[in-house]
């Protein structure tokens, strides 16, 4: 379930938007027909878009997410040493906290170049109650070509710290359900770089309600 609203102000130079969504999920396990756990999700967004000049747009966004319930993967396991200082290990299911709250802040800008092209930039900061802090930087370039073709290139750099209960190999087995443990690479200390290139072709249609 989702709700959103936006308003244009000051001669359509400023747009303020806000929204919220709610989800109710059920987690199943194909290996255990009796397994059933619930997750409740809440999401809140707030945005501000501003025309700075006739060639430049600036956008500020905030997003808050709260998850509660069974948040780990029923198929994934962690590994632990069979004995301290040994070289053999065993596996047991992951154990996650049943709540997670995250906040994300983003600033994006789009600048129109004099020769019918545009550059864009984005910075996003993410933090949550699992001790993950993430930074995302992205740059883009868009250039229309002859004959309806559009060329677009992007570069993205991402880095994050690990969750406070992540490890590739634990020293001993968990003794209770409050000893949180994860081995999911998405919760690890990591960084990545992505380069992407897109070609888009627009073909006029000229029939019905479709323009291209």
CSV table of C-alpha atoms in Angstrom, one decimal:
chain,number,residue,atom,x,y,z
A,1,UNK,CA,0.0,0.0,0.0
A,2,UNK,CA,1.4,3.4,-1.0
A,3,UNK,CA,0.5,7.0,-0.9
A,4,UNK,CA,2.2,10.0,-2.5
A,5,UNK,CA,1.6,13.7,-3.1
A,6,UNK,CA,3.6,16.5,-4.8
A,7,UNK,CA,3.1,20.2,-5.2
A,8,UNK,CA,4.6,22.7,-7.7
A,9,UNK,CA,5.3,26.2,-6.4
A,10,UNK,CA,6.8,29.5,-7.4
A,11,UNK,CA,5.8,29.3,-11.0
A,12,UNK,CA,6.7,25.6,-11.3
A,13,UNK,CA,10.3,26.3,-10.3
A,14,UNK,CA,10.0,24.3,-7.1
A,15,UNK,CA,8.5,20.9,-6.5
A,16,UNK,CA,7.9,19.4,-3.1
A,17,UNK,CA,7.0,15.7,-2.8
A,18,UNK,CA,6.3,13.3,0.0
A,19,UNK,CA,5.1,9.7,0.2
A,20,UNK,CA,4.8,6.6,2.3
A,21,UNK,CA,4.4,2.9,1.7
A,22,UNK,CA,3.6,-0.2,3.8
A,23,UNK,CA,4.3,-3.8,3.0
A,24,UNK,CA,3.3,-7.1,4.7
A,25,UNK,CA,5.4,-10.0,3.6
A,26,UNK,CA,5.4,-13.7,4.4
A,27,UNK,CA,8.7,-15.7,4.2
A,28,UNK,CA,8.5,-19.3,3.2
A,29,UNK,CA,11.0,-22.2,2.9
A,30,UNK,CA,10.8,-24.7,0.0
A,31,UNK,CA,12.5,-27.3,2.2
A,32,UNK,CA,10.1,-26.9,5.1
A,33,UNK,CA,6.4,-26.6,4.4
A,34,UNK,CA,5.7,-25.6,8.0
A,35,UNK,CA,8.1,-22.7,8.0
A,36,UNK,CA,6.3,-19.3,7.9
A,37,UNK,CA,7.5,-15.9,9.2
A,38,UNK,CA,6.3,-12.4,8.7
A,39,UNK,CA,7.9,-9.1,7.8
A,40,UNK,CA,6.3,-5.6,8.2
A,41,UNK,CA,7.9,-2.8,6.1
A,42,UNK,CA,7.4,1.0,6.3
A,43,UNK,CA,8.9,3.5,3.9
A,44,UNK,CA,8.8,7.3,4.0
A,45,UNK,CA,10.1,9.7,1.4
A,46,UNK,CA,10.5,13.4,1.2
A,47,UNK,CA,11.9,15.3,-1.8
A,48,UNK,CA,12.6,18.8,-3.1
A,49,UNK,CA,13.4,19.6,-6.7
A,50,UNK,CA,14.5,23.1,-7.7
A,51,UNK,CA,15.2,24.8,-11.0
A,52,UNK,CA,18.4,26.7,-10.2
A,53,UNK,CA,18.9,28.2,-13.7
A,54,UNK,CA,17.5,27.6,-17.1
A,55,UNK,CA,20.2,24.9,-17.6
A,56,UNK,CA,20.4,23.4,-14.1
A,57,UNK,CA,18.2,21.3,-11.9
A,58,UNK,CA,18.9,20.3,-8.3
A,59,UNK,CA,17.1,17.6,-6.3
A,60,UNK,CA,17.3,16.7,-2.6
A,61,UNK,CA,15.8,13.5,-1.2
A,62,UNK,CA,15.3,11.7,2.1
A,63,UNK,CA,14.2,8.1,2.6
A,64,UNK,CA,13.5,6.3,5.8
A,65,UNK,CA,12.8,2.6,6.1
A,66,UNK,CA,11.7,0.5,9.0
A,67,UNK,CA,11.6,-3.3,8.8
A,68,UNK,CA,10.4,-5.6,11.5
A,69,UNK,CA,10.1,-9.4,11.6
A,70,UNK,CA,12.1,-12.2,10.0
A,71,UNK,CA,14.8,-10.3,8.2
A,72,UNK,CA,17.3,-13.0,7.3
A,73,UNK,CA,17.4,-15.6,4.6
A,74,UNK,CA,16.0,-19.1,5.6
A,75,UNK,CA,18.5,-20.8,3.2
A,76,UNK,CA,21.7,-19.0,4.2
A,77,UNK,CA,24.1,-20.2,6.9
A,78,UNK,CA,27.2,-19.0,8.8
A,79,UNK,CA,30.2,-21.1,9.5
A,80,UNK,CA,32.2,-21.4,12.8
A,81,UNK,CA,35.3,-23.2,13.9
A,82,UNK,CA,34.8,-26.7,15.4
A,83,UNK,CA,37.5,-25.9,18.0
A,84,UNK,CA,39.6,-22.7,18.8
A,85,UNK,CA,42.7,-22.6,16.6
A,86,UNK,CA,41.5,-25.5,14.4
A,87,UNK,CA,41.2,-25.6,10.7
A,88,UNK,CA,37.8,-27.4,10.4
A,89,UNK,CA,34.4,-25.7,10.6
A,90,UNK,CA,30.7,-26.4,10.7
A,91,UNK,CA,27.6,-24.5,9.6
A,92,UNK,CA,24.5,-23.1,11.4
A,93,UNK,CA,21.6,-20.8,10.2
A,94,UNK,CA,22.1,-17.1,10.2
A,95,UNK,CA,20.6,-15.1,13.1
A,96,UNK,CA,19.5,-11.5,12.4
A,97,UNK,CA,17.9,-8.9,14.7
A,98,UNK,CA,14.1,-8.6,14.1
A,99,UNK,CA,14.2,-4.9,13.5
A,100,UNK,CA,16.1,-2.6,11.1
A,101,UNK,CA,15.8,1.1,10.6
A,102,UNK,CA,17.7,2.9,7.8
A,103,UNK,CA,18.0,6.5,6.6
A,104,UNK,CA,19.3,7.7,3.2
A,105,UNK,CA,20.0,11.2,2.0
A,106,UNK,CA,20.7,12.1,-1.6
A,107,UNK,CA,21.5,15.1,-3.7
A,108,UNK,CA,21.3,15.0,-7.5
A,109,UNK,CA,21.9,17.6,-10.2
A,110,UNK,CA,21.4,17.8,-13.9
A,111,UNK,CA,23.1,20.3,-16.1
A,112,UNK,CA,22.2,21.0,-19.8
A,113,UNK,CA,25.2,21.7,-22.0
A,114,UNK,CA,25.2,24.2,-24.8
A,115,UNK,CA,25.5,21.6,-27.6
A,116,UNK,CA,22.4,19.6,-26.8
A,117,UNK,CA,23.7,17.2,-24.2
A,118,UNK,CA,23.5,16.9,-20.4
A,119,UNK,CA,25.7,15.8,-17.5
A,120,UNK,CA,24.4,14.6,-14.2
A,121,UNK,CA,25.9,14.0,-10.7
A,122,UNK,CA,24.6,12.2,-7.6
A,123,UNK,CA,25.8,11.6,-4.1
A,124,UNK,CA,23.9,9.4,-1.6
A,125,UNK,CA,24.6,8.5,2.0
A,126,UNK,CA,23.0,5.6,3.8
A,127,UNK,CA,23.1,4.6,7.4
A,128,UNK,CA,21.2,2.0,9.5
A,129,UNK,CA,20.9,0.5,13.0
A,130,UNK,CA,23.0,-2.5,11.9
A,131,UNK,CA,26.1,-0.2,11.8
A,132,UNK,CA,26.2,0.0,8.0
A,133,UNK,CA,27.3,3.3,6.5
A,134,UNK,CA,27.4,3.5,2.7
A,135,UNK,CA,28.4,6.2,0.2
A,136,UNK,CA,27.3,6.2,-3.4
A,137,UNK,CA,28.7,8.6,-6.1
A,138,UNK,CA,27.5,8.6,-9.7
A,139,UNK,CA,28.3,10.7,-12.8
A,140,UNK,CA,26.5,10.5,-16.1
A,141,UNK,CA,26.6,12.0,-19.6
A,142,UNK,CA,23.7,12.0,-22.1
A,143,UNK,CA,24.1,12.9,-25.8
A,144,UNK,CA,21.5,12.7,-28.5
A,145,UNK,CA,22.7,11.5,-31.9
A,146,UNK,CA,21.4,11.8,-35.4
A,147,UNK,CA,18.5,9.6,-36.5
A,148,UNK,CA,16.7,9.2,-33.1
A,149,UNK,CA,19.7,7.6,-31.2
A,150,UNK,CA,20.6,8.6,-27.7
A,151,UNK,CA,24.0,7.8,-26.1
A,152,UNK,CA,24.3,7.6,-22.3
A,153,UNK,CA,27.3,6.7,-20.2
A,154,UNK,CA,27.5,6.4,-16.4
A,155,UNK,CA,30.2,5.8,-13.7
A,156,UNK,CA,29.3,4.7,-10.2
A,157,UNK,CA,31.4,4.2,-7.1
A,158,UNK,CA,30.0,2.6,-4.0
A,159,UNK,CA,31.5,1.7,-0.6
A,160,UNK,CA,30.1,0.5,2.7
A,161,UNK,CA,31.1,-0.7,6.1
A,162,UNK,CA,30.1,-4.1,7.5
A,163,UNK,CA,27.2,-4.8,9.8
A,164,UNK,CA,28.3,-5.2,13.4
A,165,UNK,CA,27.3,-8.9,13.3
A,166,UNK,CA,28.9,-9.9,10.0
A,167,UNK,CA,31.9,-12.4,9.7
A,168,UNK,CA,33.1,-14.8,7.1
A,169,UNK,CA,34.2,-17.3,9.9
A,170,UNK,CA,33.1,-17.2,13.5
A,171,UNK,CA,35.3,-18.6,16.3
A,172,UNK,CA,32.6,-20.6,17.9
A,173,UNK,CA,29.0,-21.7,17.6
A,174,UNK,CA,26.1,-19.4,18.6
A,175,UNK,CA,24.6,-20.3,21.9
A,176,UNK,CA,21.3,-18.3,21.8
A,177,UNK,CA,19.0,-16.4,19.4
A,178,UNK,CA,20.4,-13.1,20.5
A,179,UNK,CA,23.9,-13.8,19.3
A,180,UNK,CA,23.3,-12.2,15.9
A,181,UNK,CA,25.4,-13.6,13.0
A,182,UNK,CA,25.5,-13.0,9.2
A,183,UNK,CA,27.6,-14.1,6.3
A,184,UNK,CA,25.7,-12.4,3.6
A,185,UNK,CA,28.2,-10.5,1.3
A,186,UNK,CA,25.8,-7.6,1.1
A,187,UNK,CA,26.3,-7.0,4.8
A,188,UNK,CA,30.1,-7.1,4.5
A,189,UNK,CA,32.7,-4.4,4.2
A,190,UNK,CA,32.8,-3.8,0.5
A,191,UNK,CA,33.3,-1.4,-2.4
A,192,UNK,CA,32.5,-1.5,-6.1
A,193,UNK,CA,32.9,0.5,-9.3
A,194,UNK,CA,30.5,0.3,-12.2
A,195,UNK,CA,30.8,1.7,-15.8
A,196,UNK,CA,27.7,1.5,-18.0
A,197,UNK,CA,27.0,2.5,-21.5
A,198,UNK,CA,23.5,2.7,-23.1
A,199,UNK,CA,22.2,3.2,-26.6
A,200,UNK,CA,18.5,4.2,-27.0
A,201,UNK,CA,16.6,4.4,-30.2
A,202,UNK,CA,13.3,6.3,-30.5
A,203,UNK,CA,11.0,5.5,-33.4
A,204,UNK,CA,7.9,7.7,-34.1
A,205,UNK,CA,4.8,5.5,-34.3
A,206,UNK,CA,2.1,8.0,-35.4
A,207,UNK,CA,-0.9,5.9,-34.5
A,208,UNK,CA,-3.3,5.7,-31.5
A,209,UNK,CA,-2.2,7.3,-28.2
A,210,UNK,CA,1.5,6.3,-28.8
A,211,UNK,CA,3.9,9.0,-30.0
A,212,UNK,CA,7.2,7.0,-29.9
